[in-house]
CSV table of C-alpha atoms and ligand atoms in Angstrom, one decimal:
chain,number,residue,atom,x,y,z
A,1,UNK,CA,21.0,-2.1,-23.1
A,2,UNK,CA,21.4,-4.8,-20.5
A,3,UNK,CA,17.7,-5.4,-20.0
A,4,UNK,CA,17.1,-5.2,-23.7
A,5,UNK,CA,19.5,-8.0,-24.4
A,6,UNK,CA,18.2,-10.1,-21.5
A,7,UNK,CA,14.7,-9.8,-22.9
A,8,UNK,CA,15.7,-10.8,-26.4
A,9,UNK,CA,17.5,-13.9,-25.2
A,10,UNK,CA,15.1,-15.2,-22.6
A,11,UNK,CA,11.4,-14.9,-23.4
A,12,UNK,CA,8.4,-16.4,-21.7
A,13,UNK,CA,4.9,-17.0,-23.0
A,14,UNK,CA,3.7,-14.3,-20.5
A,15,UNK,CA,6.2,-11.7,-21.9
A,16,UNK,CA,5.2,-12.4,-25.5
A,17,UNK,CA,1.5,-12.3,-24.6
A,18,UNK,CA,1.9,-8.9,-22.9
A,19,UNK,CA,3.9,-7.7,-25.9
A,20,UNK,CA,1.1,-8.7,-28.3
A,21,UNK,CA,-1.6,-7.0,-26.2
A,22,UNK,CA,0.6,-3.8,-26.2
A,23,UNK,CA,4.4,-3.3,-26.3
A,24,UNK,CA,4.2,-0.6,-23.7
A,25,UNK,CA,2.4,-3.0,-21.4
A,26,UNK,CA,5.3,-5.4,-21.7
A,27,UNK,CA,7.6,-2.6,-20.7
A,28,UNK,CA,5.6,-1.6,-17.7
A,29,UNK,CA,4.9,-5.1,-16.5
A,30,UNK,CA,8.2,-6.8,-17.0
A,31,UNK,CA,11.0,-4.2,-17.5
A,32,UNK,CA,9.9,-1.2,-15.4
A,33,UNK,CA,8.2,-3.7,-13.0
A,34,UNK,CA,5.4,-1.3,-12.2
A,35,UNK,CA,2.9,-2.9,-9.9
A,36,UNK,CA,-0.2,-3.6,-11.9
A,37,UNK,CA,-3.5,-3.9,-10.0
A,38,UNK,CA,-5.0,-7.3,-10.7
A,39,UNK,CA,-8.0,-6.9,-12.9
A,40,UNK,CA,-11.1,-9.1,-13.0
A,41,UNK,CA,-10.0,-11.0,-16.0
A,42,UNK,CA,-6.8,-12.1,-14.3
A,43,UNK,CA,-8.9,-13.1,-11.3
A,44,UNK,CA,-11.3,-15.2,-13.4
A,45,UNK,CA,-8.3,-16.8,-15.1
A,46,UNK,CA,-6.8,-17.8,-11.8
A,47,UNK,CA,-10.1,-19.4,-10.7
A,48,UNK,CA,-10.4,-21.2,-14.1
A,49,UNK,CA,-6.9,-22.6,-13.7
A,50,UNK,CA,-7.5,-23.7,-10.1
A,51,UNK,CA,-10.8,-25.5,-11.1
A,52,UNK,CA,-9.2,-27.2,-14.1
A,53,UNK,CA,-6.1,-28.2,-12.1
A,54,UNK,CA,-8.2,-29.6,-9.2
A,55,UNK,CA,-10.6,-31.4,-11.5
A,56,UNK,CA,-7.9,-33.2,-13.5
A,57,UNK,CA,-6.3,-34.3,-10.2
A,58,UNK,CA,-9.5,-36.2,-9.3
A,59,UNK,CA,-9.9,-40.0,-10.0
A,60,UNK,CA,-11.9,-40.3,-13.2
A,61,UNK,CA,-15.0,-41.8,-11.5
A,62,UNK,CA,-15.2,-38.6,-9.3
A,63,UNK,CA,-15.2,-36.2,-12.2
A,64,UNK,CA,-18.7,-34.9,-12.8
A,65,UNK,CA,-20.8,-31.6,-12.9
A,66,UNK,CA,-21.5,-31.6,-9.2
A,67,UNK,CA,-17.8,-31.7,-8.4
A,68,UNK,CA,-17.1,-28.8,-10.9
A,69,UNK,CA,-19.9,-26.8,-9.1
A,70,UNK,CA,-18.3,-27.4,-5.7
A,71,UNK,CA,-14.8,-26.5,-7.0
A,72,UNK,CA,-16.1,-23.2,-8.6
A,73,UNK,CA,-17.9,-22.4,-5.3
A,74,UNK,CA,-14.8,-23.1,-3.3
A,75,UNK,CA,-12.5,-20.8,-5.4
A,76,UNK,CA,-15.1,-18.2,-6.4
A,77,UNK,CA,-16.1,-17.6,-2.8
A,78,UNK,CA,-12.7,-15.9,-2.2
A,79,UNK,CA,-13.0,-13.5,-5.2
A,80,UNK,CA,-13.4,-9.9,-4.2
A,81,UNK,CA,-16.6,-8.5,-5.7
A,82,UNK,CA,-15.2,-5.0,-5.8
A,83,UNK,CA,-12.7,-6.0,-8.5
A,84,UNK,CA,-15.7,-6.2,-10.9
A,85,UNK,CA,-17.5,-3.3,-12.6
A,86,UNK,CA,-20.8,-4.2,-10.9
A,87,UNK,CA,-22.5,-6.9,-8.9
A,88,UNK,CA,-24.3,-7.9,-12.0
A,89,UNK,CA,-21.1,-8.5,-13.9
A,90,UNK,CA,-19.7,-10.5,-10.9
A,91,UNK,CA,-22.7,-12.9,-10.9
A,92,UNK,CA,-23.0,-13.0,-14.7
A,93,UNK,CA,-19.3,-14.0,-15.2
A,94,UNK,CA,-19.6,-16.6,-12.4
A,95,UNK,CA,-22.6,-18.2,-14.1
A,96,UNK,CA,-21.0,-18.1,-17.6
A,97,UNK,CA,-17.7,-19.6,-16.3
A,98,UNK,CA,-19.6,-22.3,-14.4
A,99,UNK,CA,-21.7,-23.3,-17.4
A,100,UNK,CA,-18.8,-23.5,-19.8
A,101,UNK,CA,-16.5,-25.4,-17.4
A,102,UNK,CA,-19.2,-27.9,-16.8
A,103,UNK,CA,-20.0,-28.1,-20.6
A,104,UNK,CA,-16.4,-28.7,-21.6
A,105,UNK,CA,-14.9,-30.6,-18.6
A,106,UNK,CA,-17.7,-33.2,-18.4
A,107,UNK,CA,-17.2,-34.1,-22.1
A,108,UNK,CA,-13.6,-35.2,-21.3
A,109,UNK,CA,-13.6,-39.0,-21.7
A,110,UNK,CA,-10.0,-39.9,-21.2
A,111,UNK,CA,-9.7,-41.7,-17.9
A,112,UNK,CA,-5.9,-41.4,-17.8
A,113,UNK,CA,-4.7,-38.3,-15.8
A,114,UNK,CA,-2.9,-35.8,-18.0
A,115,UNK,CA,0.9,-36.2,-18.3
A,116,UNK,CA,1.4,-32.5,-17.6
A,117,UNK,CA,-0.8,-30.3,-15.6
A,118,UNK,CA,0.2,-26.6,-15.5
A,119,UNK,CA,3.9,-27.5,-15.9
A,120,UNK,CA,6.4,-24.9,-17.1
A,121,UNK,CA,9.2,-25.9,-19.5
A,122,UNK,CA,12.2,-24.1,-20.8
A,123,UNK,CA,14.0,-24.8,-24.0
A,124,UNK,CA,16.7,-23.2,-26.1
A,125,UNK,CA,15.4,-22.4,-29.6
A,126,UNK,CA,18.7,-22.2,-31.6
A,127,UNK,CA,17.0,-20.8,-34.7
A,128,UNK,CA,16.1,-17.7,-32.6
A,129,UNK,CA,19.0,-17.7,-30.2
A,130,UNK,CA,16.5,-17.5,-27.4
A,131,UNK,CA,15.6,-19.4,-24.3
A,132,UNK,CA,11.9,-19.8,-24.3
A,133,UNK,CA,9.6,-20.7,-21.4
A,134,UNK,CA,6.1,-22.1,-21.8
A,135,UNK,CA,3.5,-23.5,-19.4
A,136,UNK,CA,1.6,-26.5,-20.6
A,137,UNK,CA,-1.8,-26.3,-18.9
A,138,UNK,CA,-3.2,-29.8,-19.8
A,139,UNK,CA,-1.2,-32.2,-22.0
A,140,UNK,CA,-2.5,-35.8,-22.6
A,141,UNK,CA,0.1,-38.1,-23.9
A,142,UNK,CA,-0.1,-41.8,-24.9
A,143,UNK,CA,1.7,-44.0,-27.4
A,144,UNK,CA,-0.7,-43.0,-30.1
A,145,UNK,CA,-1.7,-39.5,-29.2
A,146,UNK,CA,-0.5,-36.1,-27.9
A,147,UNK,CA,-3.2,-33.5,-27.2
A,148,UNK,CA,-2.6,-30.1,-25.6
A,149,UNK,CA,-5.4,-28.1,-24.0
A,150,UNK,CA,-5.8,-24.6,-22.6
A,151,UNK,CA,-8.7,-22.9,-20.8
A,152,UNK,CA,-8.7,-19.2,-21.2
A,153,UNK,CA,-11.0,-16.4,-20.1
A,154,UNK,CA,-10.9,-15.0,-23.6
A,155,UNK,CA,-8.4,-14.9,-26.6
A,156,UNK,CA,-8.4,-12.7,-29.7
A,157,UNK,CA,-7.1,-14.3,-33.0
A,158,UNK,CA,-3.6,-12.9,-32.5
A,159,UNK,CA,-3.4,-14.6,-29.1
A,160,UNK,CA,-4.7,-17.9,-30.5
A,161,UNK,CA,-2.1,-17.7,-33.2
A,162,UNK,CA,0.7,-17.1,-30.6
A,163,UNK,CA,-0.4,-20.0,-28.5
A,164,UNK,CA,-0.7,-22.3,-31.6
A,165,UNK,CA,2.8,-21.6,-32.8
A,166,UNK,CA,4.4,-21.5,-29.4
A,167,UNK,CA,3.0,-24.9,-28.6
A,168,UNK,CA,4.1,-26.5,-31.8
A,169,UNK,CA,7.7,-25.1,-31.7
A,170,UNK,CA,8.1,-25.9,-28.1
A,171,UNK,CA,6.7,-29.4,-28.3
A,172,UNK,CA,9.0,-30.2,-31.2
A,173,UNK,CA,12.0,-28.9,-29.4
A,174,UNK,CA,11.3,-30.4,-26.0
A,175,UNK,CA,9.4,-33.6,-26.8
A,176,UNK,CA,10.6,-34.2,-30.4
A,177,UNK,CA,6.9,-34.4,-31.5
A,178,UNK,CA,4.2,-31.9,-32.5
A,179,UNK,CA,0.8,-32.3,-30.9
A,180,UNK,CA,-1.8,-34.2,-32.9
A,181,UNK,CA,-4.4,-31.7,-31.6
A,182,UNK,CA,-4.4,-28.4,-29.8
A,183,UNK,CA,-7.6,-27.2,-28.1
A,184,UNK,CA,-8.2,-23.8,-26.7
A,185,UNK,CA,-11.4,-23.2,-24.8
A,186,UNK,CA,-12.4,-19.5,-24.4
A,187,UNK,CA,-14.8,-19.3,-21.5
A,188,UNK,CA,-16.4,-15.9,-22.0
A,189,UNK,CA,-17.6,-16.7,-25.5
A,190,UNK,CA,-18.0,-20.4,-24.8
A,191,UNK,CA,-16.0,-21.5,-27.8
A,192,UNK,CA,-13.7,-24.4,-28.4
A,193,UNK,CA,-10.9,-23.7,-30.9
A,194,UNK,CA,-9.5,-27.0,-32.3
A,195,UNK,CA,-6.3,-27.2,-34.4
A,196,UNK,CA,-4.6,-30.1,-36.0
A,197,UNK,CA,-1.0,-29.1,-36.6
A,198,UNK,CA,1.0,-30.3,-39.5
A,199,UNK,CA,4.9,-30.6,-39.8
A,200,UNK,CA,4.9,-27.4,-42.0
A,201,UNK,CA,3.5,-25.4,-39.1
A,202,UNK,CA,6.9,-25.9,-37.4
A,203,UNK,CA,8.7,-23.7,-39.9
A,204,UNK,CA,5.9,-21.2,-39.9
A,205,UNK,CA,6.1,-21.1,-36.1
A,206,UNK,CA,9.9,-20.4,-36.2
A,207,UNK,CA,9.3,-17.6,-38.7
A,208,UNK,CA,6.5,-16.2,-36.6
A,209,UNK,CA,8.7,-16.2,-33.4
A,210,UNK,CA,11.5,-14.6,-35.4
A,211,UNK,CA,9.1,-11.8,-36.4
A,212,UNK,CA,8.1,-11.3,-32.7
A,213,UNK,CA,11.7,-11.2,-31.7
A,214,UNK,CA,12.5,-8.6,-34.4
A,215,UNK,CA,9.5,-6.4,-33.3
A,216,UNK,CA,10.6,-6.7,-29.7
A,217,UNK,CA,14.0,-5.4,-30.5
A,218,UNK,CA,12.7,-2.6,-32.7
A,219,UNK,CA,11.1,-0.2,-30.2
A,220,UNK,CA,10.7,2.5,-32.9
A,221,UNK,CA,7.7,0.4,-34.1
A,222,UNK,CA,5.9,0.3,-30.8
A,223,UNK,CA,3.7,3.3,-31.5
A,224,UNK,CA,2.3,1.4,-34.5
A,225,UNK,CA,1.7,-1.7,-32.6
A,226,UNK,CA,-0.4,-0.6,-29.7
A,227,UNK,CA,-4.1,0.1,-30.1
A,228,UNK,CA,-6.1,2.7,-28.1
A,229,UNK,CA,-8.9,0.2,-27.6
A,230,UNK,CA,-6.7,-1.8,-25.1
A,231,UNK,CA,-6.0,1.4,-23.0
A,232,UNK,CA,-9.5,1.6,-21.5
A,233,UNK,CA,-9.1,-1.7,-19.8
A,234,UNK,CA,-5.4,-1.5,-19.2
A,235,UNK,CA,-4.2,-1.6,-15.5
A,236,UNK,CA,-1.4,0.8,-16.5
A,237,UNK,CA,-3.7,3.4,-17.9
A,238,UNK,CA,-3.0,5.8,-15.0
A,239,UNK,CA,0.7,5.6,-15.3
A,240,UNK,CA,1.2,5.1,-19.1
A,241,UNK,CA,3.2,7.7,-20.8
A,242,UNK,CA,2.5,6.5,-24.3
A,243,UNK,CA,1.9,10.0,-25.6
A,244,UNK,CA,5.0,11.4,-24.0
A,245,UNK,CA,7.1,8.6,-25.4
A,246,UNK,CA,6.3,9.5,-29.0
A,247,UNK,CA,9.6,10.3,-30.7
A,248,UNK,CA,11.7,8.7,-27.9
A,249,UNK,CA,10.9,5.1,-28.5
A,250,UNK,CA,14.4,4.1,-29.6
A,251,UNK,CA,15.5,4.6,-26.0
A,252,UNK,CA,12.7,2.5,-24.5
A,253,UNK,CA,14.4,-0.7,-23.8
A,254,UNK,CA,17.9,0.6,-23.5
B,1,LIG,S1,-2.4,2.3,-21.4
B,1,LIG,FE1,-2.6,1.6,-23.5
B,1,LIG,S2,-0.6,2.1,-24.5
B,1,LIG,FE2,-0.3,2.2,-22.2
B,1,LIG,S3,0.4,0.2,-21.6
B,1,LIG,FE3,-1.8,0.2,-21.4
B,1,LIG,S4,-2.6,-0.6,-23.4
B,1,LIG,FE4,-0.5,0.0,-23.7
């Protein structure tokens, strides 16, 4: 019961993300602390984060496509090819990631460095009785605007919704302001998802997070929440006892 209570009172964006992908994954990754082999998507995400971080650190006049190419080369050269399904996949993903990073980063026209660059914040959300942690990848703040950006390998609609509401609730609690714009760039499909939050979204966000907290605490619903389609690419596929757990879910987090 101790771990269960801890998880319901102190949540991170990574915990909730794992829970949305699959409740059992959350269990293996953060509670049972089984070592998960790093998969290629995590590796690509790490490279994207490093390129974005390094790029925004540059003086504005040095930000260009050539610089992005050299940053990608610098970080991609350390990526182990054997983590990918094939050599073709390794090179195809590298080309796609490079194209999209160039396409989106070179269109950034704000010469002022972001106020936050991959900074983690923690806040108490009293409506939920939860301490919540969230990393802001890129946040641009001026007197007249507040824009939050994230560069992801990929994101399904439920993940985009999570990020949208987490950002709004968090921004309001920590900065007393909701972002004027939230942008999520998903590299593998080359899409920019742009949202313009409204004050009403704050209440929706609180209700959404209440629902997540409720589902987290109700392990009897876990069997309805996971989908087999995730299992094929899950790093816990070899150790997962989802079948054996059927009927014993109430003890899962206790
Ligand atoms: S193998 Fe399937 S059910 Fe098990 S943790 Fe992974 S995604 Fe979830």
